PDB file of C-alpha atoms in Angstrom:
ATOM      1  CA  MET A 255     -14.066  12.976 -22.975  1.00 46.00           C
ATOM      2  CA  LEU A 256     -15.704  15.017 -20.285  1.00 49.00           C
ATOM      3  CA  ILE A 257     -15.414  18.799 -20.772  1.00 49.00           C
ATOM      4  CA  PRO A 258     -17.354  20.297 -17.851  1.00 57.00           C
ATOM      5  CA  ARG A 259     -17.209  23.530 -15.978  1.00 75.00           C
ATOM      6  CA  LEU A 260     -14.009  23.976 -14.037  1.00 83.00           C
ATOM      7  CA  PRO A 261     -12.959  23.233 -11.419  1.00 92.00           C
ATOM      8  CA  LEU A 262     -14.186  19.665 -11.823  1.00 95.00           C
ATOM      9  CA  ARG A 263     -15.957  18.255  -8.755  1.00 96.00           C
ATOM     10  CA  VAL A 264     -14.376  14.871  -7.971  1.00 97.00           C
ATOM     11  CA  ALA A 265     -15.598  12.216  -5.523  1.00 98.00           C
ATOM     12  CA  ILE A 266     -13.378   9.336  -4.406  1.00 98.00           C
ATOM     13  CA  LEU A 267     -14.667   5.810  -3.759  1.00 98.00           C
ATOM     14  CA  CYS A 268     -12.384   3.579  -1.713  1.00 98.00           C
ATOM     15  CA  SER A 269     -12.474   0.558   0.606  1.00 98.00           C
ATOM     16  CA  HIS A 270      -9.931  -0.109   3.385  1.00 97.00           C
ATOM     17  CA  ARG A 271      -7.543   2.483   1.959  1.00 97.00           C
ATOM     18  CA  ALA A 272      -7.395   5.174  -0.700  1.00 97.00           C
ATOM     19  CA  PRO A 273      -3.942   4.823  -2.270  1.00 97.00           C
ATOM     20  CA  GLY A 274      -2.616   8.050  -3.740  1.00 96.00           C
ATOM     21  CA  LEU A 275      -5.296  10.334  -2.314  1.00 97.00           C
ATOM     22  CA  VAL A 276      -3.061  11.997   0.278  1.00 95.00           C
ATOM     23  CA  HIS A 277      -0.461  12.567  -2.471  1.00 94.00           C
ATOM     24  CA  VAL A 278      -3.091  14.285  -4.612  1.00 95.00           C
ATOM     25  CA  LEU A 279      -4.324  16.447  -1.742  1.00 95.00           C
ATOM     26  CA  GLY A 280      -0.829  17.510  -0.738  1.00 92.00           C
ATOM     27  CA  ARG A 281       1.196  17.718  -3.930  1.00 86.00           C
ATOM     28  CA  ASP A 282      -0.870  18.179  -7.077  1.00 86.00           C
ATOM     29  CA  ARG A 283      -0.748  21.802  -8.267  1.00 86.00           C
ATOM     30  CA  ASN A 284      -3.799  21.287 -10.494  1.00 84.00           C
ATOM     31  CA  ARG A 285      -6.022  20.764  -7.456  1.00 88.00           C
ATOM     32  CA  GLY A 286      -7.886  24.040  -7.254  1.00 86.00           C
ATOM     33  CA  PRO A 287      -7.558  25.409 -10.793  1.00 89.00           C
ATOM     34  CA  LEU A 288      -8.716  22.220 -12.577  1.00 92.00           C
ATOM     35  CA  TYR A 289     -10.521  20.208  -9.914  1.00 95.00           C
ATOM     36  CA  GLU A 290     -11.478  19.845  -6.286  1.00 96.00           C
ATOM     37  CA  ILE A 291     -12.001  16.700  -4.210  1.00 97.00           C
ATOM     38  CA  VAL A 292     -15.491  17.112  -2.760  1.00 97.00           C
ATOM     39  CA  CYS A 293     -15.846  13.905  -0.721  1.00 98.00           C
ATOM     40  CA  CYS A 294     -14.531  10.403  -0.122  1.00 98.00           C
ATOM     41  CA  VAL A 295     -16.988   7.514   0.309  1.00 98.00           C
ATOM     42  CA  SER A 296     -15.634   4.268   1.775  1.00 98.00           C
ATOM     43  CA  SER A 297     -17.196   0.819   1.555  1.00 98.00           C
ATOM     44  CA  GLU A 298     -15.897   0.264   5.105  1.00 97.00           C
ATOM     45  CA  ALA A 299     -16.616   1.863   8.468  1.00 97.00           C
ATOM     46  CA  THR A 300     -13.254   3.625   8.221  1.00 97.00           C
ATOM     47  CA  PHE A 301     -10.196   3.651   5.953  1.00 97.00           C
ATOM     48  CA  ALA A 302      -6.468   4.069   6.464  1.00 96.00           C
ATOM     49  CA  GLU A 303      -6.103   7.686   5.326  1.00 97.00           C
ATOM     50  CA  GLU A 304      -9.367   8.943   6.824  1.00 97.00           C
ATOM     51  CA  VAL A 305      -7.890  11.260   9.472  1.00 97.00           C
ATOM     52  CA  ARG A 306      -5.388  12.809   7.052  1.00 96.00           C
ATOM     53  CA  VAL A 307      -8.119  13.333   4.459  1.00 96.00           C
ATOM     54  CA  GLU A 308     -10.447  14.972   6.971  1.00 96.00           C
ATOM     55  CA  ARG A 309      -7.639  17.254   8.187  1.00 95.00           C
ATOM     56  CA  ARG A 310      -7.500  18.629   4.651  1.00 94.00           C
ATOM     57  CA  GLY A 311     -11.177  19.521   4.838  1.00 94.00           C
ATOM     58  CA  ILE A 312     -12.511  16.653   2.710  1.00 96.00           C
ATOM     59  CA  PRO A 313     -15.748  15.044   4.008  1.00 97.00           C
ATOM     60  CA  THR A 314     -15.475  11.272   4.497  1.00 98.00           C
ATOM     61  CA  ILE A 315     -18.636   9.178   4.322  1.00 98.00           C
ATOM     62  CA  PRO A 316     -18.713   5.579   5.614  1.00 98.00           C
ATOM     63  CA  HIS A 317     -20.943   3.179   3.693  1.00 98.00           C
ATOM     64  CA  PRO A 318     -20.083  -0.245   5.191  1.00 98.00           C
ATOM     65  CA  ILE A 319     -20.875  -2.903   2.634  1.00 97.00           C
ATOM     66  CA  HIS A 320     -20.622  -5.919   4.967  1.00 97.00           C
ATOM     67  CA  ALA A 321     -23.056  -4.340   7.416  1.00 96.00           C
ATOM     68  CA  PHE A 322     -25.453  -3.613   4.540  1.00 96.00           C
ATOM     69  CA  TYR A 323     -25.361  -7.227   3.362  1.00 96.00           C
ATOM     70  CA  GLY A 324     -25.672  -8.482   6.920  1.00 95.00           C
ATOM     71  CA  VAL A 325     -28.878  -6.523   7.498  1.00 93.00           C
ATOM     72  CA  ALA A 326     -30.218  -7.683   4.124  1.00 90.00           C
ATOM     73  CA  GLY A 327     -29.335 -11.304   4.944  1.00 93.00           C
ATOM     74  CA  ARG A 328     -27.685 -11.718   1.542  1.00 94.00           C
ATOM     75  CA  PRO A 329     -24.258 -13.088   0.515  1.00 93.00           C
ATOM     76  CA  LEU A 330     -21.749 -10.571  -0.787  1.00 91.00           C
ATOM     77  CA  ARG A 331     -21.964 -12.020  -4.309  1.00 91.00           C
ATOM     78  CA  ASP A 332     -25.703 -11.201  -4.557  1.00 93.00           C
ATOM     79  CA  LEU A 333     -25.898  -8.636  -7.364  1.00 92.00           C
ATOM     80  CA  GLU A 334     -29.458  -7.577  -6.636  1.00 94.00           C
ATOM     81  CA  ALA A 335     -28.369  -6.546  -3.149  1.00 95.00           C
ATOM     82  CA  ARG A 336     -25.345  -4.862  -4.736  1.00 96.00           C
ATOM     83  CA  ARG A 337     -27.672  -2.758  -6.881  1.00 96.00           C
ATOM     84  CA  GLN A 338     -29.537  -1.692  -3.758  1.00 97.00           C
ATOM     85  CA  TYR A 339     -26.229  -0.873  -2.079  1.00 97.00           C
ATOM     86  CA  ASP A 340     -25.134   1.128  -5.135  1.00 98.00           C
ATOM     87  CA  GLU A 341     -28.426   3.036  -5.129  1.00 98.00           C
ATOM     88  CA  ARG A 342     -27.533   4.184  -1.635  1.00 98.00           C
ATOM     89  CA  THR A 343     -24.043   5.086  -2.841  1.00 98.00           C
ATOM     90  CA  VAL A 344     -25.588   7.412  -5.426  1.00 98.00           C
ATOM     91  CA  ARG A 345     -27.749   8.999  -2.749  1.00 98.00           C
ATOM     92  CA  LYS A 346     -24.733   9.543  -0.489  1.00 98.00           C
ATOM     93  CA  LEU A 347     -22.871  11.215  -3.361  1.00 98.00           C
ATOM     94  CA  ALA A 348     -25.775  13.409  -4.468  1.00 98.00           C
ATOM     95  CA  PRO A 349     -25.319  16.294  -1.965  1.00 98.00           C
ATOM     96  CA  TYR A 350     -21.759  16.818  -3.233  1.00 97.00           C
ATOM     97  CA  LYS A 351     -22.795  17.042  -6.908  1.00 97.00           C
ATOM     98  CA  PRO A 352     -19.698  15.307  -8.324  1.00 97.00           C
ATOM     99  CA  ASP A 353     -18.824  15.582 -11.998  1.00 96.00           C
ATOM    100  CA  LEU A 354     -16.377  12.676 -11.841  1.00 97.00           C
ATOM    101  CA  ILE A 355     -15.913   9.571  -9.664  1.00 98.00           C
ATOM    102  CA  VAL A 356     -12.432   8.115  -9.065  1.00 98.00           C
ATOM    103  CA  LEU A 357     -12.034   4.606  -7.643  1.00 98.00           C
ATOM    104  CA  SER A 358      -8.875   4.257  -5.556  1.00 97.00           C
ATOM    105  CA  GLY A 359      -8.579   0.942  -3.763  1.00 96.00           C
ATOM    106  CA  TYR A 360     -12.307   0.262  -4.226  1.00 97.00           C
ATOM    107  CA  LEU A 361     -12.708  -3.527  -4.041  1.00 95.00           C
ATOM    108  CA  TYR A 362     -16.225  -4.087  -5.380  1.00 95.00           C
ATOM    109  CA  ARG A 363     -17.729  -4.213  -8.825  1.00 94.00           C
ATOM    110  CA  LEU A 364     -20.087  -1.334  -9.580  1.00 96.00           C
ATOM    111  CA  THR A 365     -23.595  -1.985 -10.905  1.00 96.00           C
ATOM    112  CA  GLU A 366     -26.136  -0.036 -12.925  1.00 97.00           C
ATOM    113  CA  PRO A 367     -27.245   2.568 -10.362  1.00 98.00           C
ATOM    114  CA  VAL A 368     -23.741   4.086 -10.150  1.00 98.00           C
ATOM    115  CA  LEU A 369     -22.824   3.391 -13.788  1.00 97.00           C
ATOM    116  CA  ASP A 370     -26.033   5.013 -15.040  1.00 97.00           C
ATOM    117  CA  ALA A 371     -25.702   8.004 -12.720  1.00 97.00           C
ATOM    118  CA  PHE A 372     -22.172   8.758 -13.972  1.00 97.00           C
ATOM    119  CA  PRO A 373     -21.898   7.439 -17.558  1.00 96.00           C
ATOM    120  CA  ASP A 374     -18.285   7.587 -18.829  1.00 94.00           C
ATOM    121  CA  ARG A 375     -17.467   9.620 -15.720  1.00 96.00           C
ATOM    122  CA  ILE A 376     -15.972   6.935 -13.481  1.00 97.00           C
ATOM    123  CA  VAL A 377     -12.214   6.308 -13.508  1.00 97.00           C
ATOM    124  CA  ASN A 378     -10.581   3.304 -11.842  1.00 97.00           C
ATOM    125  CA  ILE A 379      -6.905   2.861 -10.982  1.00 97.00           C
ATOM    126  CA  HIS A 380      -5.997  -0.802 -11.539  1.00 96.00           C
ATOM    127  CA  HIS A 381      -2.776  -2.669 -10.797  1.00 94.00           C
ATOM    128  CA  SER A 382      -2.076  -4.179 -14.206  1.00 95.00           C
ATOM    129  CA  ASP A 383      -1.343  -3.079 -17.758  1.00 95.00           C
ATOM    130  CA  LEU A 384      -4.855  -3.035 -19.204  1.00 95.00           C
ATOM    131  CA  LEU A 385      -3.515  -2.372 -22.690  1.00 93.00           C
ATOM    132  CA  ALA A 386      -2.241  -5.962 -22.631  1.00 91.00           C
ATOM    133  CA  ARG A 387      -5.171  -7.954 -24.039  1.00 90.00           C
ATOM    134  CA  ARG A 388      -5.996 -11.515 -24.931  1.00 90.00           C
ATOM    135  CA  PRO A 389      -7.111 -12.387 -28.448  1.00 90.00           C
ATOM    136  CA  GLY A 390     -10.691 -11.169 -28.558  1.00 85.00           C
ATOM    137  CA  GLY A 391      -9.950  -8.051 -26.545  1.00 84.00           C
ATOM    138  CA  ALA A 392     -10.354  -9.127 -22.911  1.00 89.00           C
ATOM    139  CA  PRO A 393      -7.775  -7.774 -20.438  1.00 92.00           C
ATOM    140  CA  ARG A 394      -4.920 -10.194 -19.844  1.00 94.00           C
ATOM    141  CA  TYR A 395      -4.811  -9.514 -16.085  1.00 94.00           C
ATOM    142  CA  PRO A 396      -8.123  -8.248 -14.643  1.00 93.00           C
ATOM    143  CA  GLY A 397      -9.355  -8.436 -11.074  1.00 91.00           C
ATOM    144  CA  LEU A 398      -7.904  -8.195  -7.596  1.00 91.00           C
ATOM    145  CA  ARG A 399      -5.140 -10.793  -8.169  1.00 93.00           C
ATOM    146  CA  ALA A 400      -3.769  -9.140 -11.277  1.00 95.00           C
ATOM    147  CA  VAL A 401      -0.229  -8.691  -9.975  1.00 96.00           C
ATOM    148  CA  ARG A 402       0.040 -12.273  -8.733  1.00 93.00           C
ATOM    149  CA  ASP A 403      -1.377 -13.557 -12.023  1.00 94.00           C
ATOM    150  CA  ALA A 404       1.133 -11.497 -14.019  1.00 95.00           C
ATOM    151  CA  ILE A 405       4.076 -12.702 -11.933  1.00 93.00           C
ATOM    152  CA  GLN A 406       2.954 -16.338 -12.119  1.00 91.00           C
ATOM    153  CA  ALA A 407       2.626 -15.976 -15.904  1.00 91.00           C
ATOM    154  CA  GLY A 408       6.295 -14.980 -16.066  1.00 91.00           C
ATOM    155  CA  GLU A 409       5.918 -11.258 -16.779  1.00 94.00           C
ATOM    156  CA  ARG A 410       9.174  -9.396 -16.205  1.00 95.00           C
ATOM    157  CA  GLU A 411       7.488  -6.112 -15.299  1.00 97.00           C
ATOM    158  CA  THR A 412       4.135  -4.825 -14.105  1.00 97.00           C
ATOM    159  CA  ARG A 413       2.315  -1.543 -14.643  1.00 97.00           C
ATOM    160  CA  ALA A 414      -0.756   0.215 -13.295  1.00 97.00           C
ATOM    161  CA  SER A 415      -3.559   1.593 -15.481  1.00 97.00           C
ATOM    162  CA  ALA A 416      -6.291   4.202 -15.255  1.00 96.00           C
ATOM    163  CA  HIS A 417      -9.432   3.378 -17.241  1.00 96.00           C
ATOM    164  CA  ILE A 418     -13.036   4.414 -17.693  1.00 96.00           C
ATOM    165  CA  VAL A 419     -15.339   2.050 -15.793  1.00 96.00           C
ATOM    166  CA  ASN A 420     -18.107   0.227 -17.625  1.00 94.00           C
ATOM    167  CA  ALA A 421     -20.146  -2.922 -16.973  1.00 90.00           C
ATOM    168  CA  GLU A 422     -17.273  -5.243 -17.944  1.00 90.00           C
ATOM    169  CA  LEU A 423     -14.587  -5.941 -15.345  1.00 87.00           C
ATOM    170  CA  ASP A 424     -11.486  -3.772 -15.955  1.00 89.00           C
ATOM    171  CA  ALA A 425     -12.331  -3.592 -19.673  1.00 89.00           C
ATOM    172  CA  GLY A 426     -13.239   0.075 -20.219  1.00 91.00           C
ATOM    173  CA  PRO A 427     -11.165   2.476 -22.354  1.00 92.00           C
ATOM    174  CA  VAL A 428      -7.666   3.058 -20.978  1.00 94.00           C
ATOM    175  CA  LEU A 429      -6.663   6.650 -20.279  1.00 95.00           C
ATOM    176  CA  LEU A 430      -3.217   6.137 -18.867  1.00 95.00           C
ATOM    177  CA  ARG A 431      -0.706   3.511 -17.834  1.00 96.00           C
ATOM    178  CA  SER A 432       2.259   3.847 -15.525  1.00 97.00           C
ATOM    179  CA  TRP A 433       5.960   3.431 -16.060  1.00 97.00           C
ATOM    180  CA  PRO A 434       7.161  -0.212 -15.688  1.00 97.00           C
ATOM    181  CA  PHE A 435       7.950  -1.814 -12.335  1.00 98.00           C
ATOM    182  CA  PRO A 436      10.499  -4.641 -12.833  1.00 98.00           C
ATOM    183  CA  VAL A 437       9.609  -7.976 -11.246  1.00 97.00           C
ATOM    184  CA  PRO A 438      12.457  -9.154  -8.965  1.00 96.00           C
ATOM    185  CA  GLU A 439      14.430 -12.243  -9.942  1.00 95.00           C
ATOM    186  CA  VAL A 440      13.267 -14.051  -6.813  1.00 95.00           C
ATOM    187  CA  ALA A 441       9.845 -14.420  -8.456  1.00 93.00           C
ATOM    188  CA  ARG A 442      11.318 -16.640 -11.166  1.00 91.00           C
ATOM    189  CA  TRP A 443      13.178 -18.653  -8.514  1.00 93.00           C
ATOM    190  CA  ALA A 444       9.958 -19.134  -6.563  1.00 91.00           C
ATOM    191  CA  ALA A 445       7.956 -20.086  -9.649  1.00 87.00           C
ATOM    192  CA  LEU A 446      10.466 -22.780 -10.643  1.00 87.00           C
ATOM    193  CA  ARG A 447      10.277 -24.260  -7.145  1.00 89.00           C
ATOM    194  CA  GLN A 448       6.500 -23.785  -6.789  1.00 89.00           C
ATOM    195  CA  ALA A 449       7.173 -21.775  -3.643  1.00 93.00           C
ATOM    196  CA  SER A 450       3.700 -20.275  -3.384  1.00 92.00           C
ATOM    197  CA  ASP A 451       4.445 -18.501  -0.106  1.00 94.00           C
ATOM    198  CA  VAL A 452       7.337 -16.632  -1.678  1.00 95.00           C
ATOM    199  CA  LEU A 453       5.266 -15.774  -4.761  1.00 93.00           C
ATOM    200  CA  ARG A 454       2.536 -14.327  -2.549  1.00 94.00           C
ATOM    201  CA  SER A 455       5.122 -12.211  -0.739  1.00 96.00           C
ATOM    202  CA  VAL A 456       6.621 -10.985  -4.007  1.00 96.00           C
ATOM    203  CA  ALA A 457       3.176 -10.137  -5.386  1.00 96.00           C
ATOM    204  CA  PHE A 458       2.308  -8.231  -2.206  1.00 96.00           C
ATOM    205  CA  ALA A 459       5.556  -6.243  -2.309  1.00 97.00           C
ATOM    206  CA  GLN A 460       5.167  -5.539  -6.041  1.00 97.00           C
ATOM    207  CA  THR A 461       1.600  -4.327  -5.531  1.00 97.00           C
ATOM    208  CA  GLU A 462       2.586  -2.067  -2.637  1.00 97.00           C
ATOM    209  CA  TRP A 463       5.448  -0.612  -4.689  1.00 97.00           C
ATOM    210  CA  MET A 464       3.004   0.398  -7.414  1.00 97.00           C
ATOM    211  CA  LEU A 465       0.303   1.603  -5.009  1.00 96.00           C
ATOM    212  CA  ARG A 466       2.693   3.849  -3.108  1.00 96.00           C
ATOM    213  CA  SER A 467       4.633   5.128  -6.115  1.00 97.00           C
ATOM    214  CA  ALA A 468       2.171   5.408  -8.990  1.00 97.00           C
ATOM    215  CA  TRP A 469      -1.369   5.778  -7.631  1.00 97.00           C
ATOM    216  CA  GLY A 470      -1.115   9.448  -6.643  1.00 96.00           C
ATOM    217  CA  PRO A 471       0.425  10.703  -9.914  1.00 96.00           C
ATOM    218  CA  MET A 472      -2.002   8.541 -11.911  1.00 97.00           C
ATOM    219  CA  ILE A 473      -5.076   9.863 -10.099  1.00 97.00           C
ATOM    220  CA  ALA A 474      -3.906  13.432 -10.638  1.00 95.00           C
ATOM    221  CA  ARG A 475      -3.092  12.953 -14.336  1.00 95.00           C
ATOM    222  CA  SER A 476      -6.326  11.041 -15.008  1.00 95.00           C
ATOM    223  CA  ILE A 477      -8.413  13.831 -13.513  1.00 95.00           C
ATOM    224  CA  GLU A 478      -6.487  16.346 -15.624  1.00 93.00           C
ATOM    225  CA  ILE A 479      -7.218  14.319 -18.765  1.00 93.00           C
ATOM    226  CA  MET A 480     -10.921  14.199 -17.943  1.00 93.00           C
ATOM    227  CA  ALA A 481     -11.047  17.894 -17.067  1.00 91.00           C
ATOM    228  CA  CYS A 482      -9.243  19.037 -20.204  1.00 88.00           C
ATOM    229  CA  GLY A 483     -10.928  16.651 -22.625  1.00 80.00           C
ATOM    230  CA  GLU A 484      -7.779  15.270 -24.193  1.00 67.00           C
ATOM    231  CA  PRO A 485      -6.020  13.270 -25.621  1.00 68.00           C
ATOM    232  CA  ALA A 486      -7.703  10.960 -28.152  1.00 69.00           C
ATOM    233  CA  GLY A 487      -5.768   7.852 -27.081  1.00 82.00           C
ATOM    234  CA  PRO A 488      -4.045   6.377 -24.030  1.00 91.00           C
ATOM    235  CA  LEU A 489      -0.912   7.893 -22.556  1.00 92.00           C
ATOM    236  CA  GLU A 490       2.041   6.472 -20.679  1.00 94.00           C
ATOM    237  CA  LEU A 491       3.074   8.273 -17.521  1.00 95.00           C
ATOM    238  CA  ASP A 492       6.802   8.347 -16.825  1.00 94.00           C
ATOM    239  CA  GLU A 493       8.253   8.405 -13.329  1.00 93.00           C
ATOM    240  CA  ASP A 494       9.278  12.052 -13.814  1.00 91.00           C
ATOM    241  CA  GLY A 495       5.655  13.043 -14.476  1.00 89.00           C
ATOM    242  CA  THR A 496       5.881  13.433 -18.263  1.00 91.00           C
ATOM    243  CA  THR A 497       3.536  11.580 -20.611  1.00 90.00           C
ATOM    244  CA  LYS A 498       3.719  10.170 -24.128  1.00 89.00           C
ATOM    245  CA  ALA A 499       1.248   8.578 -26.512  1.00 89.00           C
ATOM    246  CA  ILE A 500       1.277   4.776 -26.803  1.00 83.00           C
ATOM    247  CA  ALA A 501      -0.270   2.083 -29.002  1.00 66.00           C
ATOM    248  CA  GLN A 502      -3.837   1.060 -28.192  1.00 55.00           C
ATOM    249  CA  LEU A 503      -3.466  -2.661 -27.533  1.00 52.00           C
ATOM    250  CA  VAL A 504      -0.772  -5.263 -26.921  1.00 56.00           C
ATOM    251  CA  GLU A 505      -2.265  -8.695 -27.589  1.00 53.00           C
ATOM    252  CA  ALA A 506      -1.028 -11.929 -26.021  1.00 51.00           C
TER     253      ALA A 506
END
């Protein structure tokens, strides 16, 4: 774990929105003594919470990824162009001297320039239980469609996770997972009838429920864990803000 000088300097990476960031800026009592948010870099020209973040004195830095790829004449899946984009991300972060990077609603996979600049110092908030693994250790529900995949697989609840980012998608060590969010019965009804439109609506609502309820507390607790250098294993965050130790993996 990271045990740096305090307060920890934290930079946020986001895309169209930064779920939980306004909660952290307005409600977390550890902001100040343990850490400070030094900047927020967005992969878009603007993001939903930008004005509220700036009103709290946090610099916001646009780094539009589609414009970058357009100028380069490359498709968005081109990883060599992504490395060049990420090199610029590191340069944009450099003046703020962050100790820790937190991804909140960041939609793109990071490559070596960012990973190498902040080894074991990047935390991502993801909308599935990353302690649930397939045989062999891969996450059961990685990626942007994790909630829809979990609901379609018949899961009766979903959770969010905070994990250390590495080169593998959503596979780094888990710091924290959220309390459970029950899947509504209508999802089972829709699955039996192959009502894909209803399933998409349920997945959207389930995702928004987690984003708006859990992201802020999870960002705050994850930063605290990184700042204090404990615990040795993953924790579960309850809705009342308390935490408890949990088992490492739950295999399919």
